[in-house]
XYZ file of C-alpha atoms in Angstrom:
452
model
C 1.852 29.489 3.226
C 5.459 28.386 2.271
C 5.563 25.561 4.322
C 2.547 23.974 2.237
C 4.272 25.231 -0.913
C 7.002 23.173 -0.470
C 5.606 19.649 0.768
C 3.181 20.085 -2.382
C 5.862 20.655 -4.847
C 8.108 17.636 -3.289
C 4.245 15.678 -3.501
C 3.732 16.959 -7.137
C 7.461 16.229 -7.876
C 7.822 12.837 -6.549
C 3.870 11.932 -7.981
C 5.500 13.104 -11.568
C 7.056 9.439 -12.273
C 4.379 7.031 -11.227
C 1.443 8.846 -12.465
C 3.728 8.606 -16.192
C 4.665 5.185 -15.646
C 0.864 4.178 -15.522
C 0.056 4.542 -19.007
C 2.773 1.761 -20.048
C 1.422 -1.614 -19.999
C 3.939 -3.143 -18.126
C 3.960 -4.799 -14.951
C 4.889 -3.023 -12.214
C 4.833 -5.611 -9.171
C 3.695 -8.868 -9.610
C 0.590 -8.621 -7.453
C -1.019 -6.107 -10.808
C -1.728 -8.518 -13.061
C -2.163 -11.124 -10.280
C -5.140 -8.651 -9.072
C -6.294 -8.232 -12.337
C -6.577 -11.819 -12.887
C -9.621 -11.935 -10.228
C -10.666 -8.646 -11.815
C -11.577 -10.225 -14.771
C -13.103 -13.094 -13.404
C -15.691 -11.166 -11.767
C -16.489 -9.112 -14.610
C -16.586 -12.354 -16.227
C -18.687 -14.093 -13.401
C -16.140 -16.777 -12.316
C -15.087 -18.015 -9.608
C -13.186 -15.617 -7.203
C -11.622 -18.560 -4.641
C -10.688 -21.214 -6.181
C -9.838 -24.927 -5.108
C -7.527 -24.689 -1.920
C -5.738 -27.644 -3.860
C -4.910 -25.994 -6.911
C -2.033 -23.780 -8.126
C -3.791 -20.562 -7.623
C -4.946 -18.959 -4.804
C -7.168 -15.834 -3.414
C -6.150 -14.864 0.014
C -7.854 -11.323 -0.666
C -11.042 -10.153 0.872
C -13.498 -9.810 -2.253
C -14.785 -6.124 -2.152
C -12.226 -4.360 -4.308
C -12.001 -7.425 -7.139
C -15.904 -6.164 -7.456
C -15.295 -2.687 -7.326
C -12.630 -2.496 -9.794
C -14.021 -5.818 -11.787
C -17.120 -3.602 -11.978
C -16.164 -0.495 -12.693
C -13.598 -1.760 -15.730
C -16.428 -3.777 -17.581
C -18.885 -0.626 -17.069
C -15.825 1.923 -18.583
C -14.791 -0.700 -21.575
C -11.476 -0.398 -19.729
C -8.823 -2.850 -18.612
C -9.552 -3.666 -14.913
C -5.182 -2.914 -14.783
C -5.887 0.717 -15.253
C -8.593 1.345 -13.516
C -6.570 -0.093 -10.762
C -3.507 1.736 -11.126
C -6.292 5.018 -11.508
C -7.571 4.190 -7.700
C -4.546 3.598 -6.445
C -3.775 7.440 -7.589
C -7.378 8.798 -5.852
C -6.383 6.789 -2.714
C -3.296 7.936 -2.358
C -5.020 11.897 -2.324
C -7.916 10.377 -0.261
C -5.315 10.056 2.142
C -3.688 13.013 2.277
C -6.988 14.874 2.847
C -8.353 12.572 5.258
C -4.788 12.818 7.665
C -5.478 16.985 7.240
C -9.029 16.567 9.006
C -7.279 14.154 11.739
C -5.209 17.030 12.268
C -7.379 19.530 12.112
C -10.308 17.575 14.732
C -7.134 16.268 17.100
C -5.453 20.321 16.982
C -7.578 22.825 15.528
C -5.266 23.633 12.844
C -5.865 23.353 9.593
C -2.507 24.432 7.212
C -0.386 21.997 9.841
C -2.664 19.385 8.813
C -1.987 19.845 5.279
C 1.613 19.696 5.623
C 1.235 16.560 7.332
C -1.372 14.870 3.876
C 1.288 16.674 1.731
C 4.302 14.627 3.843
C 2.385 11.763 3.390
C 1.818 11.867 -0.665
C 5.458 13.153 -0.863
C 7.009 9.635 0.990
C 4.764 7.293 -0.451
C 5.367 8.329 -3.865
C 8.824 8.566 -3.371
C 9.373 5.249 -1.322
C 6.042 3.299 -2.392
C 6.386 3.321 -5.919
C 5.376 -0.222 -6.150
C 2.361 0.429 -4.521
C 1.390 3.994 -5.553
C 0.063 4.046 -9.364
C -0.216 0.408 -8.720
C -3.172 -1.991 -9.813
C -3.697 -3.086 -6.007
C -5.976 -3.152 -3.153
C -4.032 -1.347 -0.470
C -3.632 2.388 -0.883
C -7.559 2.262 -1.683
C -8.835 0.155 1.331
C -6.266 2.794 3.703
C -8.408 5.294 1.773
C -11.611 4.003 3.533
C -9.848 3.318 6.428
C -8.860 6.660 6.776
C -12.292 8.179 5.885
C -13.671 6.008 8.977
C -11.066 7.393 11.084
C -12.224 10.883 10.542
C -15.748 9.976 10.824
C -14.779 7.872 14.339
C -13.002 11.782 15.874
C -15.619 13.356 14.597
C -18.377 11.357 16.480
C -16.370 10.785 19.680
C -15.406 15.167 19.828
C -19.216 15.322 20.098
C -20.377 12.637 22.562
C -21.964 10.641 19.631
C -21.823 7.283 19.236
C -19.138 5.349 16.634
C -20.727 2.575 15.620
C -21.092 4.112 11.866
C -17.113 4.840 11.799
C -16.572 1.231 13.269
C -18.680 -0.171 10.408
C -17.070 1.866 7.659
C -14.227 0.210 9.097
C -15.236 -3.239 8.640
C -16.357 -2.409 4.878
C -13.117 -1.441 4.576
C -11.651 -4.821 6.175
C -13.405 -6.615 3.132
C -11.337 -4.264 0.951
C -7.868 -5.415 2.439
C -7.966 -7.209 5.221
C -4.185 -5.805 6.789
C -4.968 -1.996 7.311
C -5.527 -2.805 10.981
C -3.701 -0.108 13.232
C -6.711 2.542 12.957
C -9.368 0.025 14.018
C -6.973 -0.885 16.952
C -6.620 2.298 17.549
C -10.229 3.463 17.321
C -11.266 0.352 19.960
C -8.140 1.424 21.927
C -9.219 4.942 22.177
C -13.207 3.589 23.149
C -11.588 2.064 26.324
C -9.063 3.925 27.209
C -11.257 7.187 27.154
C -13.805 5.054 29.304
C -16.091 6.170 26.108
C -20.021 5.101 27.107
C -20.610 3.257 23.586
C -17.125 1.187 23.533
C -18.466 -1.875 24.538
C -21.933 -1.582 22.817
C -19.816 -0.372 19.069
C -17.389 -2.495 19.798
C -19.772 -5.689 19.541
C -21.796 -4.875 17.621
C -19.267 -3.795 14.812
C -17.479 -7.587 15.686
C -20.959 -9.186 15.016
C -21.138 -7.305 11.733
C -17.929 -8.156 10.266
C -19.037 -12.024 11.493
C -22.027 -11.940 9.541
C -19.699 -10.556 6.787
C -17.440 -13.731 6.941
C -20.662 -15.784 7.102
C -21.930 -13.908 3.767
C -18.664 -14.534 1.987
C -18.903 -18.282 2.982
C -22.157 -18.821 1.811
C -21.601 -16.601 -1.380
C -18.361 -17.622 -2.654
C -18.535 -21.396 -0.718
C -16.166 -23.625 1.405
C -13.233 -22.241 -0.598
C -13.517 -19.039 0.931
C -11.753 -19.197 4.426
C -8.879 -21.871 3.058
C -8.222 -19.201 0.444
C -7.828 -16.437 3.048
C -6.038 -18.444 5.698
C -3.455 -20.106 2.895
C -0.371 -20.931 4.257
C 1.909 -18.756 4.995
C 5.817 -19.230 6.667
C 6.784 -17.174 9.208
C 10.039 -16.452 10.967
C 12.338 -13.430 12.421
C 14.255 -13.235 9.348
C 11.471 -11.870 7.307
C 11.385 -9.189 9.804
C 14.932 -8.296 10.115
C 15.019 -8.222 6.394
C 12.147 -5.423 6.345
C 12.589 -3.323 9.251
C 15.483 -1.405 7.585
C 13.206 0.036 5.468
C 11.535 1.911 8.316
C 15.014 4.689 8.209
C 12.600 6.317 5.571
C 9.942 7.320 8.029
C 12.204 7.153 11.294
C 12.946 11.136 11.153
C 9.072 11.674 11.091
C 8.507 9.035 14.525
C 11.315 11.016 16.090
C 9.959 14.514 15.810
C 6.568 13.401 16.741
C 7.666 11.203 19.805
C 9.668 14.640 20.856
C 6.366 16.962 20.498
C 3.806 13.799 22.344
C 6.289 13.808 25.172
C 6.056 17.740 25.798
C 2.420 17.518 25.167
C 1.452 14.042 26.688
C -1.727 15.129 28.713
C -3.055 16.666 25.864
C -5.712 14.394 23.503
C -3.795 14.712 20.195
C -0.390 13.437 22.033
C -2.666 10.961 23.575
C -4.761 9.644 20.604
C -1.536 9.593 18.178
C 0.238 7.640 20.536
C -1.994 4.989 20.507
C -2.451 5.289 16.526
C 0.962 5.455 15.850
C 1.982 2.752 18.246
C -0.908 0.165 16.507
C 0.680 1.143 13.505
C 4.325 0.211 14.289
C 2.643 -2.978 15.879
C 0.753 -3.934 13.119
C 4.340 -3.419 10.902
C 6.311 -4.735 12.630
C 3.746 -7.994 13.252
C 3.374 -8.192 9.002
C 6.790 -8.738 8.565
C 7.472 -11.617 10.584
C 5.572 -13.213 7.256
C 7.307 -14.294 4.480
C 6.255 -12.237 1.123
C 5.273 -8.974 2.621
C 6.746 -5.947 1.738
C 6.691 -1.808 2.436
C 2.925 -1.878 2.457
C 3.191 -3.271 5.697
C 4.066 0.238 7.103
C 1.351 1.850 5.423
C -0.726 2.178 8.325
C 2.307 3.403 10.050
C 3.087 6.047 7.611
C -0.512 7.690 7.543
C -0.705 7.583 11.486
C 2.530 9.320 11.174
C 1.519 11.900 8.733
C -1.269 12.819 11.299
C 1.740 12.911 14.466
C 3.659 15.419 11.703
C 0.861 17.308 11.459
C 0.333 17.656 15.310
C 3.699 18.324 15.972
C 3.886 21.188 13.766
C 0.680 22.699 15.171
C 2.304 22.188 18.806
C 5.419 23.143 17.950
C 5.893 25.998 19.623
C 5.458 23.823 22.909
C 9.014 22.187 21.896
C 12.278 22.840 23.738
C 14.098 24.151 20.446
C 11.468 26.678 19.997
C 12.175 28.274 22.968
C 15.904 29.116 21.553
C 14.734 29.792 17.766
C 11.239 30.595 17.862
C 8.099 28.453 17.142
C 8.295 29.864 13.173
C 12.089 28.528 12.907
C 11.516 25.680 14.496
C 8.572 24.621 12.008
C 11.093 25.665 9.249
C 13.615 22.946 10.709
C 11.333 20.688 10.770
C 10.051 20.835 7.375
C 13.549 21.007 6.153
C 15.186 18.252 7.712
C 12.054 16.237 6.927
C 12.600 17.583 2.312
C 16.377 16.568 2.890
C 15.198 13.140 3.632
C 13.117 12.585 1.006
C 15.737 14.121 -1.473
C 19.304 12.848 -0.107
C 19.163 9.052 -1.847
C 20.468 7.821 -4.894
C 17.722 6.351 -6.346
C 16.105 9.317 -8.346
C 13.087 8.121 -10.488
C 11.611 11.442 -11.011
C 15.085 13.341 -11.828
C 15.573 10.417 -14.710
C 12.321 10.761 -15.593
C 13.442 14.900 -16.502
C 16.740 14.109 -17.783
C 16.909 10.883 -19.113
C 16.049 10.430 -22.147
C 17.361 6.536 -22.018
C 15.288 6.023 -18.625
C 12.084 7.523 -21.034
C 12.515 4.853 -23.401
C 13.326 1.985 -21.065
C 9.342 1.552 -20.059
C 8.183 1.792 -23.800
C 10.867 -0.585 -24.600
C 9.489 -3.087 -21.888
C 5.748 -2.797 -23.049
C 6.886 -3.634 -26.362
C 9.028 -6.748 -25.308
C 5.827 -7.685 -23.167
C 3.838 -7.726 -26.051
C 5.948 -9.574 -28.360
C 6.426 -12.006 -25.713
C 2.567 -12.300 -25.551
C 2.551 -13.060 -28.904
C 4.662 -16.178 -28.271
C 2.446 -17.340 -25.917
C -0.710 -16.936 -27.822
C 1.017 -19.204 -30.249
C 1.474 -22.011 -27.520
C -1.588 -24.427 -27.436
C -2.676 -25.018 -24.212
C -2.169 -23.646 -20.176
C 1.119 -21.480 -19.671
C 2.667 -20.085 -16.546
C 4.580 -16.998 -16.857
C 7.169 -15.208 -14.738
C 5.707 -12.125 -15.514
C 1.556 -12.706 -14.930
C 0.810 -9.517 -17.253
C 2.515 -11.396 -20.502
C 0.192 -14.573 -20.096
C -2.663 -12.078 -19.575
C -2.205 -10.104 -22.170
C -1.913 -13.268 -24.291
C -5.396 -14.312 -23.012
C -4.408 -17.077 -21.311
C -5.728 -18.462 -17.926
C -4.341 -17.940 -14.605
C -2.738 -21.424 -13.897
C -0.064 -21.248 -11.049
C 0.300 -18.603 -8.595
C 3.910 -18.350 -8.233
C 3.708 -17.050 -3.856
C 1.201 -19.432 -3.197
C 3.208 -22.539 -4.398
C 6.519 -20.899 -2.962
C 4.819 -20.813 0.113
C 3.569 -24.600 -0.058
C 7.204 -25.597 -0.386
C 8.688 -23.308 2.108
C 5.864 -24.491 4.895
C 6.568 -28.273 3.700
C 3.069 -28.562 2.389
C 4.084 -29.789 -0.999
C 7.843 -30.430 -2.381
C 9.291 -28.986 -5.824
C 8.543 -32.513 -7.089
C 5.380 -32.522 -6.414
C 4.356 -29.169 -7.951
C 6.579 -30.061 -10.844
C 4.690 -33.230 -11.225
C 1.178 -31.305 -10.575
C 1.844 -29.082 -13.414
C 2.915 -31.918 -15.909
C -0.593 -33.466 -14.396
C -2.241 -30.382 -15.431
C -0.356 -29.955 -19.063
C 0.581 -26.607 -17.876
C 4.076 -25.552 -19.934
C 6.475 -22.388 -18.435
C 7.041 -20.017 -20.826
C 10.932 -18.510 -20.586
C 10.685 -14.862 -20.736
C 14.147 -13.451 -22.796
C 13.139 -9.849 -22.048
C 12.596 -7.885 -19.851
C 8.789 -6.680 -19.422
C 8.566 -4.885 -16.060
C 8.660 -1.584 -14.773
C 11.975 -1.910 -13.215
C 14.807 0.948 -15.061
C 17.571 1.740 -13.588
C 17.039 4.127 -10.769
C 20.753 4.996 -9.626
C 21.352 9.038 -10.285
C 24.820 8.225 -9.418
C 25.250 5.040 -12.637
C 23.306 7.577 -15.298
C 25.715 11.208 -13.929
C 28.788 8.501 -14.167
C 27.803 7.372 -17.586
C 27.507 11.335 -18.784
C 31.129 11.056 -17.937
């Protein structure tokens, strides 16, 4: 069908410059190499939470440092690219798992591809810090998502989703923010006056207690200070991020326009209350200080189910009444591609044309390593800027650069006294002169001007 043809070309286009970018070793948000930090230390069997005192912190859940810590010393690979490698298969996982959503919730099935095939297409054009990434998230909304088809497929039949709910606290030890589809899921048990809601509902609660209580006696009285490490919070934070939600806004506004039309029907019903955890759960992120898009993760997958929905229904819309249902799927699709596309920042187009944007990452990888170098020649702890130049250089994690930003900023500990902690400690900062990140120059409009 055309309609999938052209989400999976704008998905395949938009994938084109992070699945490149992953070969380089360069570090492409500073949560990579701070992830592959605990990585190693499981493969190596040390400790994952360390002393809520210190410099460095773990206020992960520890399933995916084993998973990936695992898998990497199994392969004889570095735990940063089997990372970045999940990240990909999540980020597919996904798309497939939004398609059966639609397909349970509708009965269509090529709606609820072009719904996955939205999904990959904004994430890899919006997400690219994320997608390709060495982190946690993309992979845990993987599970997530897998539960969520599992939970609509138990509660269509009358059978009970207590397996669903526990895949869903599995994937809670994964990442520990992918909440809106377990708020949904309970929301759904209740509202749909569903006989096993309160039976799944504790029992999955106990299970993910006796999980915490595992982890504590596991990984000891560090755990829970690690997890619960201080944080600051404020408005600010949130007016800073919500802007970024213009990306998916388009999306929210042709599903809210279908559920409306179709409100007594389950799907309307059931993506209401998915989407709505999800722009709750966003929107509740970002009043902390340090997080970022993958806040609206949740949001964006519960939205790539609504898409999906609202093309299946879509002949129940208004406009389709003037144009036809077939035209008015076609000006959906379209206005949704012209979103994507109309921006300035172009990775994929550079990637095509550019030979200068090319070079830039192999330029980086080779300043990162001759900055390692340095390092390795440095007796003793160093903290670097860039986490990935220090590990490379084989040198210990020693200062976790958000955790001690957020000591100051809560008035835990002054600039003094981390200063003064880190003389203690004989820890020396290393001054990075180049630039060893996977930050080019994005701007179509800078690289056209400069053809000039």
């Amino acid at each position: 069908m055309i309609y999938v043809a052209a989400l999976a070309m704008a998905a395949g286009y938009f994938l084109l410059f992070p699945i490149w970018r992953a070969q380089f070793l360069v570090e492409i948000w500073p949560t990579e190499s701070w992830n592959a930090y605990w990585q190693d230390a499981v493969a190596a069997g040390l400790p994952l939470y360390p002393d809520p005192q210190g410099l460095t912190g773990n206020n992960y859940p520890p399933l995916s440092f084993y998973v990936v810590g695992i898998f990497a010393k199994i392969l004889h690979v570095d735990a940063l690219y089997v990372g970045r490698w999940l990240s990909l298969a999540g980020l597919l996982a996904v798309a497939l798992e939004i398609s059966a959503a639609v397909r349970i919730l509708t009965g269509a099935r090529s709606w609820g591809a072009v719904g996955g095939l939205w999904y990959v297409a904004i994430m890899a054009r919006n997400s690219t810090t994320y997608v390709g990434a060495n982190d946690p998230q993309i992979a845990g909304l993987a599970i997530m998502g897998a539960a969520l088809v599992w939970f609509l497929k138990r509660t269509a039949v009358g059978r009970s989703p207590l397996p669903a709910l526990l895949l869903m606290v599995v994937a809670g030890f994964w990442k520990h923010n992918n909440i809106a589809i377990p708020l949904a899921a309970i929301g759904w048990l209740f509202a749909t006056e569903n006989k096993f809601a309160l039976k799944s509902t504790a029992a999955s609660g106990v299970v993910a207690a006796i999980g915490l209580a595992a982890c504590v006696a596991i990984f000891g009285p560090n755990f829970i200070p690690n997890i619960l490490a201080a944080r600051s919070y404020g408005v600010r934070t949130l007016l800073a991020n919500v802007g970024h939600l213009q990306w998916c806004a388009l999306a929210l506004l042709i599903w809210a326009l279908w559920a409306w039309h179709e409100r007594r029907t389950v799907a309307a019903k059931f993506t209401a209350l998915h989407i709505g955890a999800g722009l709750f759960s966003c929107l509740l992120q970002w009043l902390g200080h340090g997080v970022s898009g993958n806040a609206e993760f949740d949001l964006i997958l519960a939205l790539g189910i609504g898409v999906g929905a609202a093309l299946a229904g879509a002949g129940k819309l208004p406009l389709s009444l003037w144009i036809g249902p077939e035209r008015c799927r076609e000006l959906i699709i379209i206005v949704l591609l012209l979103r994507l596309v109309v921006s300035d920042r172009q990775e994929t187009a550079l990637l095509l044309f550019s030979q200068d944007f090319r070079a830039s990452l192999a330029t980086n990888e080779t300043n990162l390593l001759r900055q390692a170098e340095q390092v390795v020649a440095r007796p003793g702890d160093v903290a670097c800027a860039t986490k990935l130049i220090c590990r490379t250089a084989n040198k210990p994690f020693v200062v976790d650069e958000f955790k001690v930003e957020e000591w100051i900023l809560t008035g835990k500990a002054s600039r003094q006294e981390i200063v003064e902690k880190m003389r203690v400690a004989g820890i020396e900062v290393f001054k990075e002169t180049l630039p060893a990140t996977s930050a080019p120059r994005t701007s179509i409009s800078a690289w056209l001007w400069a053809l000039k």
